[in-house]
PDB file of C-alpha atoms in Angstrom:
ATOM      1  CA  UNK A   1       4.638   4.102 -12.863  1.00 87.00           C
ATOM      2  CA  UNK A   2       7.170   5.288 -10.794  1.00 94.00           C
ATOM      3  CA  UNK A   3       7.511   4.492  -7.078  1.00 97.00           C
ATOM      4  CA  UNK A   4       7.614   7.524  -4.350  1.00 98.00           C
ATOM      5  CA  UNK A   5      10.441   6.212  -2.488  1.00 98.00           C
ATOM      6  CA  UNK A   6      13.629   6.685  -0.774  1.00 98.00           C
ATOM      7  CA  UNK A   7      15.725   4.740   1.575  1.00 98.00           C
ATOM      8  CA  UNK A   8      15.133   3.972   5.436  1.00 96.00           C
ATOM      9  CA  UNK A   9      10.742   5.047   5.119  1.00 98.00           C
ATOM     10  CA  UNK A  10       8.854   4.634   8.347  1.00 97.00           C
ATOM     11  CA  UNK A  11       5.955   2.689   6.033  1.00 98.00           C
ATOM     12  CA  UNK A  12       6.232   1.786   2.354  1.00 98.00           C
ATOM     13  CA  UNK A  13       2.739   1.656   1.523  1.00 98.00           C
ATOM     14  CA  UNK A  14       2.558  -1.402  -1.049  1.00 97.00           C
ATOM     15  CA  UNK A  15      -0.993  -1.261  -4.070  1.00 94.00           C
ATOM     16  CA  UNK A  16      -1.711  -4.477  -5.871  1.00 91.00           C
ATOM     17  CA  UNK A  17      -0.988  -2.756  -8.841  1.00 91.00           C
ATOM     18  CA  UNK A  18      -1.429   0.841 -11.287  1.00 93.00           C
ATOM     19  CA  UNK A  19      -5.102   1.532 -12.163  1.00 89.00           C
ATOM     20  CA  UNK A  20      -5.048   2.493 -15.723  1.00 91.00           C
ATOM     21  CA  UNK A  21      -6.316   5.835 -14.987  1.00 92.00           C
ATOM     22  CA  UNK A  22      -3.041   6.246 -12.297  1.00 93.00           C
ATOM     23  CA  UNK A  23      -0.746   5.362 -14.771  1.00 94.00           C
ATOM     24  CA  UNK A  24      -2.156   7.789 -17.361  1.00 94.00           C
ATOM     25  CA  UNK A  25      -1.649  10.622 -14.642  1.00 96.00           C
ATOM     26  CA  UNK A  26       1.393   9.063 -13.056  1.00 96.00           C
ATOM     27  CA  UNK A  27       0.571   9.547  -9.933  1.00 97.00           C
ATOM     28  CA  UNK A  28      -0.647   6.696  -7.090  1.00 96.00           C
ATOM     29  CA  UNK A  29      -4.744   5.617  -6.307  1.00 94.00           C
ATOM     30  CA  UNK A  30      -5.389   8.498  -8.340  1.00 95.00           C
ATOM     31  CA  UNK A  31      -8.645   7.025 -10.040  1.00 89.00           C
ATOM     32  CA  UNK A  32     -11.836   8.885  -8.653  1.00 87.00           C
ATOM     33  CA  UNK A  33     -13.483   7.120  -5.598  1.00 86.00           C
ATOM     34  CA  UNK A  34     -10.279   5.585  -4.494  1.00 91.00           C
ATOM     35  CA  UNK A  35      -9.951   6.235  -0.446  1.00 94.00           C
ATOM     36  CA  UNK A  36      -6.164   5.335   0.148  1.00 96.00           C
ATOM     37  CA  UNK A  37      -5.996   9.533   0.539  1.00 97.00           C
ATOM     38  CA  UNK A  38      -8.710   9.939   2.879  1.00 96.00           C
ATOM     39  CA  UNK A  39      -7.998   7.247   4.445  1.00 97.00           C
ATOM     40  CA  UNK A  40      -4.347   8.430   5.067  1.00 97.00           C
ATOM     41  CA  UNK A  41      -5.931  11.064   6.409  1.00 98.00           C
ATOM     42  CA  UNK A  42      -8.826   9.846   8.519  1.00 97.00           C
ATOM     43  CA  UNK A  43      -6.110   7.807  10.192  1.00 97.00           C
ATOM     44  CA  UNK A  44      -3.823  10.507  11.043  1.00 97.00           C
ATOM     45  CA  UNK A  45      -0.906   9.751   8.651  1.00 97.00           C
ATOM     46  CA  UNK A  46      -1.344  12.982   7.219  1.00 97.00           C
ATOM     47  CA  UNK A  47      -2.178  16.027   8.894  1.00 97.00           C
ATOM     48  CA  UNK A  48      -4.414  17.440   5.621  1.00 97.00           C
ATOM     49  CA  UNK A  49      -6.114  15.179   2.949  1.00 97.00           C
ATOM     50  CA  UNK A  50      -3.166  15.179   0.185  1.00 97.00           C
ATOM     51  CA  UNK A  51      -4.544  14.823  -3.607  1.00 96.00           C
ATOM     52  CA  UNK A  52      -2.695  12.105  -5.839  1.00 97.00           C
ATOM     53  CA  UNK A  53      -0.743  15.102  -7.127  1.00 97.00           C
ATOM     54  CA  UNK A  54       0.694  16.072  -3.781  1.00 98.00           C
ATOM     55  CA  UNK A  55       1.995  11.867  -3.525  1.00 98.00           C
ATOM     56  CA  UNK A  56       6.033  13.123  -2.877  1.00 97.00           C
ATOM     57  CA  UNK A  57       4.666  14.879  -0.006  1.00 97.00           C
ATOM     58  CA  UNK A  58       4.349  11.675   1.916  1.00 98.00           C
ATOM     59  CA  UNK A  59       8.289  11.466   1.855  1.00 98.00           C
ATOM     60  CA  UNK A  60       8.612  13.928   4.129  1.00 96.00           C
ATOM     61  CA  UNK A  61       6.090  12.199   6.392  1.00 96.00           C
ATOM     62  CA  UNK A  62       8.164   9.256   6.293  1.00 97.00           C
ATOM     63  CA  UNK A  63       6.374   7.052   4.007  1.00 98.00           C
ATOM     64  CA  UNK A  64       6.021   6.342   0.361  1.00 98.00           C
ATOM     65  CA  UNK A  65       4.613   4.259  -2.780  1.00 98.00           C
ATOM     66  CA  UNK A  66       5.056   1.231  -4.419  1.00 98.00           C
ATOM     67  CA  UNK A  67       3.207  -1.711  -5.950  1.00 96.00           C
ATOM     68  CA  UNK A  68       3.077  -5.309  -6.184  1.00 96.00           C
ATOM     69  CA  UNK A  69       2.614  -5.526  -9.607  1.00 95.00           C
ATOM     70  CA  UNK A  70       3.943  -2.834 -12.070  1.00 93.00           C
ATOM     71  CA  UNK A  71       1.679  -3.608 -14.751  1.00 88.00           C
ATOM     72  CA  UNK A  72      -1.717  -1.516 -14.966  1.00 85.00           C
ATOM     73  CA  UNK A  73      -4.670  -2.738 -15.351  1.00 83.00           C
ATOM     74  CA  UNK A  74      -8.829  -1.785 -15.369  1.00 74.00           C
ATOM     75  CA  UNK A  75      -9.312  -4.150 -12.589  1.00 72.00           C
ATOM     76  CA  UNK A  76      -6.405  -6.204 -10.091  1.00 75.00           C
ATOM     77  CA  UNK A  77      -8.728  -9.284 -11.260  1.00 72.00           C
ATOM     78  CA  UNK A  78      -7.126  -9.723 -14.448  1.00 82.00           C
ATOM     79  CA  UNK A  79      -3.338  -9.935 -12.989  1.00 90.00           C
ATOM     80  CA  UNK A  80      -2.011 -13.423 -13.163  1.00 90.00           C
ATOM     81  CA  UNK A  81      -0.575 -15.467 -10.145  1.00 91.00           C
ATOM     82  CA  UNK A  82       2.887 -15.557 -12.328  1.00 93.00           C
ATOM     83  CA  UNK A  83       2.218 -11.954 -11.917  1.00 94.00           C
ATOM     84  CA  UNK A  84       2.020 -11.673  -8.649  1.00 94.00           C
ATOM     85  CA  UNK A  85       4.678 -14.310  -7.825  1.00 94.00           C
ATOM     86  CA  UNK A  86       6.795 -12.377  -9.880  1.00 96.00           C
ATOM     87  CA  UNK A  87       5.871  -8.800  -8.613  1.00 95.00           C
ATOM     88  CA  UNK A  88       5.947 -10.469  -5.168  1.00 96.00           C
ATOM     89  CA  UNK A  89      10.142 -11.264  -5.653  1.00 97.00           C
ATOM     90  CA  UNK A  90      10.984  -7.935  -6.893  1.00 97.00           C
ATOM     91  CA  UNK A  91       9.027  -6.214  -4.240  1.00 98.00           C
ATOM     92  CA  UNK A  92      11.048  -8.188  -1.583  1.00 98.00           C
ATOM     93  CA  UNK A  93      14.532  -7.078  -3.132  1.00 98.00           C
ATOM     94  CA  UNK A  94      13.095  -3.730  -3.264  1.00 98.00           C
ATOM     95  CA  UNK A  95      12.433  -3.926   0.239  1.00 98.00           C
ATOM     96  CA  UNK A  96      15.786  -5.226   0.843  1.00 98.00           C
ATOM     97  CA  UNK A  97      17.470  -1.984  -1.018  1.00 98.00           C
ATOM     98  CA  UNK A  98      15.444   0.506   0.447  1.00 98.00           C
ATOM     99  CA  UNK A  99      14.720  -1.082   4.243  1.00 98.00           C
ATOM    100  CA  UNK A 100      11.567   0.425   5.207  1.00 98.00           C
ATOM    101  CA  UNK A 101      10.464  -0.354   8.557  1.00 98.00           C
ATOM    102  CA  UNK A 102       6.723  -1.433   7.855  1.00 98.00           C
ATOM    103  CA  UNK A 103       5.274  -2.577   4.500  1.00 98.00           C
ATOM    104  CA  UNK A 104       2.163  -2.174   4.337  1.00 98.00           C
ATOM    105  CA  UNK A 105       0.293  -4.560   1.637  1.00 98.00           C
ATOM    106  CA  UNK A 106      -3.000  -2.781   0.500  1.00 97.00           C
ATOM    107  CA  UNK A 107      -5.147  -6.193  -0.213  1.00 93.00           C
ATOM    108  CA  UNK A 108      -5.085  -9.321   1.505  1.00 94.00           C
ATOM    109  CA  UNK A 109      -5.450 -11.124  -1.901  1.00 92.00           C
ATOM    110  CA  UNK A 110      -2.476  -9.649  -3.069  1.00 94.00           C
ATOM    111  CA  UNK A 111      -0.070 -10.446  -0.355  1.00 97.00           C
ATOM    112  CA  UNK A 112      -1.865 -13.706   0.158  1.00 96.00           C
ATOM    113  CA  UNK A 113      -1.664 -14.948  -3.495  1.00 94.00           C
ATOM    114  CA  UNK A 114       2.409 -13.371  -4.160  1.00 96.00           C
ATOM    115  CA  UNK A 115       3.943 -14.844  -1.071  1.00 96.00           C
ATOM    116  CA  UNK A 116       1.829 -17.941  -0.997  1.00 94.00           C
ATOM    117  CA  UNK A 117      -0.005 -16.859   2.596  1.00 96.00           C
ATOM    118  CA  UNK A 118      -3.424 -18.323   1.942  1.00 95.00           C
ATOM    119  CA  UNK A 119      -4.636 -18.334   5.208  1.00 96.00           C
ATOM    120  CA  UNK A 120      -3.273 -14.661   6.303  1.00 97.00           C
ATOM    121  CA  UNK A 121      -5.583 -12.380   7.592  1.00 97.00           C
ATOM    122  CA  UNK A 122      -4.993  -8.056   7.754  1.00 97.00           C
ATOM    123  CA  UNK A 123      -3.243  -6.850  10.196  1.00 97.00           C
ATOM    124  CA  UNK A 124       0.614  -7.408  11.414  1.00 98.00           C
ATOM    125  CA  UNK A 125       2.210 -10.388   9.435  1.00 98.00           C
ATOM    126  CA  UNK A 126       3.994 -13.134  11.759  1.00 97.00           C
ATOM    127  CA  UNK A 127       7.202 -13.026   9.595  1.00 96.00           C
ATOM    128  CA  UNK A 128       9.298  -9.367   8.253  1.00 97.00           C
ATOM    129  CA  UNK A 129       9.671  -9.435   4.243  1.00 98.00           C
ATOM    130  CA  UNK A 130      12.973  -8.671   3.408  1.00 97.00           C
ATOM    131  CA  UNK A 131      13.725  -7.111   6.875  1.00 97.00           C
ATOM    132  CA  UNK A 132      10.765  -4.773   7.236  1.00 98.00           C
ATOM    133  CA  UNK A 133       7.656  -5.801   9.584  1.00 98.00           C
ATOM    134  CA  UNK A 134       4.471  -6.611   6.944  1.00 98.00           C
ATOM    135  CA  UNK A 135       0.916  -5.116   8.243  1.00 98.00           C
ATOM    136  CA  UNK A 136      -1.830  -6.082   5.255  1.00 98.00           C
ATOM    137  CA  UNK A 137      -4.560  -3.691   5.090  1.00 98.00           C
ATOM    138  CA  UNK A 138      -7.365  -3.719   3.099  1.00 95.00           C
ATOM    139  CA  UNK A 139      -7.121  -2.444  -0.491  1.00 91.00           C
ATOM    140  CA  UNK A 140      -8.712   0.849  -0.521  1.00 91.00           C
ATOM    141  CA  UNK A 141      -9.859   1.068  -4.290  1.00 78.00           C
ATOM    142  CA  UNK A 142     -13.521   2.415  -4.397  1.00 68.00           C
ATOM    143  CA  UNK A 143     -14.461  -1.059  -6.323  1.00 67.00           C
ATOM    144  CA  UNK A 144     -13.970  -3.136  -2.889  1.00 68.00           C
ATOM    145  CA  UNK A 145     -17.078  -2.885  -1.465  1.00 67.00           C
ATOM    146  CA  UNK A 146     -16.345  -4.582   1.293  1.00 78.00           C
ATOM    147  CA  UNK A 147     -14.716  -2.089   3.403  1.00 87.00           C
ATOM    148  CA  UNK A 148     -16.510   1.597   4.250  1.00 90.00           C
ATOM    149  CA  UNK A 149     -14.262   4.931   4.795  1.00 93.00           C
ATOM    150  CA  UNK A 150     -14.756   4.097   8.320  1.00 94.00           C
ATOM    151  CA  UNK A 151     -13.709   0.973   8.520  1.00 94.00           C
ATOM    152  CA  UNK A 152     -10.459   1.774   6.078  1.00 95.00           C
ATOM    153  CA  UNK A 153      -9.536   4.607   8.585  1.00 96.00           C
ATOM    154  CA  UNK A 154     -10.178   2.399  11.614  1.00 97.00           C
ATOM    155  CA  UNK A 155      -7.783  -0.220  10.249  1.00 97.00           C
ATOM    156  CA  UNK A 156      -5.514   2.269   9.178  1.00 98.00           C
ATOM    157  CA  UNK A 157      -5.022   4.227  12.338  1.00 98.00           C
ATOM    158  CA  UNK A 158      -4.659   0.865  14.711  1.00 97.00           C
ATOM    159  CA  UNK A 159      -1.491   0.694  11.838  1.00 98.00           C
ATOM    160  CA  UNK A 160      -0.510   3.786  12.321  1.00 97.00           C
ATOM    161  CA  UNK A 161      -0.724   3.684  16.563  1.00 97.00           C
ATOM    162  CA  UNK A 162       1.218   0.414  15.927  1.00 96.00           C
ATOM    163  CA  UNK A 163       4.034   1.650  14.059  1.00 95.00           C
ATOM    164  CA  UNK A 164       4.654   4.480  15.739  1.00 94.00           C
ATOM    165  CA  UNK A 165       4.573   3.077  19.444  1.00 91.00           C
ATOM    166  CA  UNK A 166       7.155   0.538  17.900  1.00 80.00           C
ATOM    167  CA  UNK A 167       9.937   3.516  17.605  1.00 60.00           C
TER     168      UNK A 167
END
């Protein structure tokens, strides 16, 4: 799956990993009922709600795609911590090449269990990755229940205020 990215992003947005559906189409949280587009959009990162198709768009906006883990899968319950640990080292030299200002981690588990964080909560990380600021936000795949569109665009818009009051 290829990453939407290019050097010196406002926000790399960072998914656990491909859905199986999203790599079949090649393009990002493409599976029906995920909410990372609407959510983009609820929160003011994009001015219309973008499709999955329309993903290169967000380079122009500043921001683009990546994941923790390249390998996709039905659910981000069958990766493996070697995975992640894994996923989590090339995802910091990535970082490092491309020197975003924010990453953005889409699931606490994620950047909890690849940079050995157990106790992190969402929101702004205490420590950059690879030179770029870390804010973890809540994975916005339609199969976590625990967060509503409201709640995902709340979270995502105190982001967005954030990084953009920071320069």
């Amino acid at each position: 799956m290829p990453d939407v990215i290019a050097p010196g992003l406002k926000v790399l947005f960072c998914g656990i990993n491909p859905s199986v559906y999203s790599a079949v189409v090649r393009h990002h949280f493409a599976r029906p009922g995920n909410r990372f587009w609407p959510a983009l959009y609820a929160s003011g990162f994009t001015e219309r709600l973008l499709t999955p198709y329309e993903q290169e768009e967000l380079l122009a906006r500043g921001c683009g795609i990546t994941n923790v883990v390249e390998r996709a899968s039905v659910s981000a319950d069958t990766l493996t911590a070697a995975e992640y640990a894994e996923g989590g080292r090339q995802l910091e030299a990535k970082v490092r090449r491309y020197q975003p200002r924010y990453l953005a981690v889409l699931g606490i588990g994620a950047w909890r269990t690849a940079f050995q964080k157990p106790r992190a909560v969402l929101g702004p990380q205490p420590e950059p990755l690879g030179g770029a600021r870390v804010w973890v936000l809540p994975n916005p795949s339609g199969l976590n229940a625990h967060y509503r569109p409201e709640d995902l665009a709340r979270l995502f818009r105190a982001f967005r205020l954030a990084a953009e009051s920071d320069g």
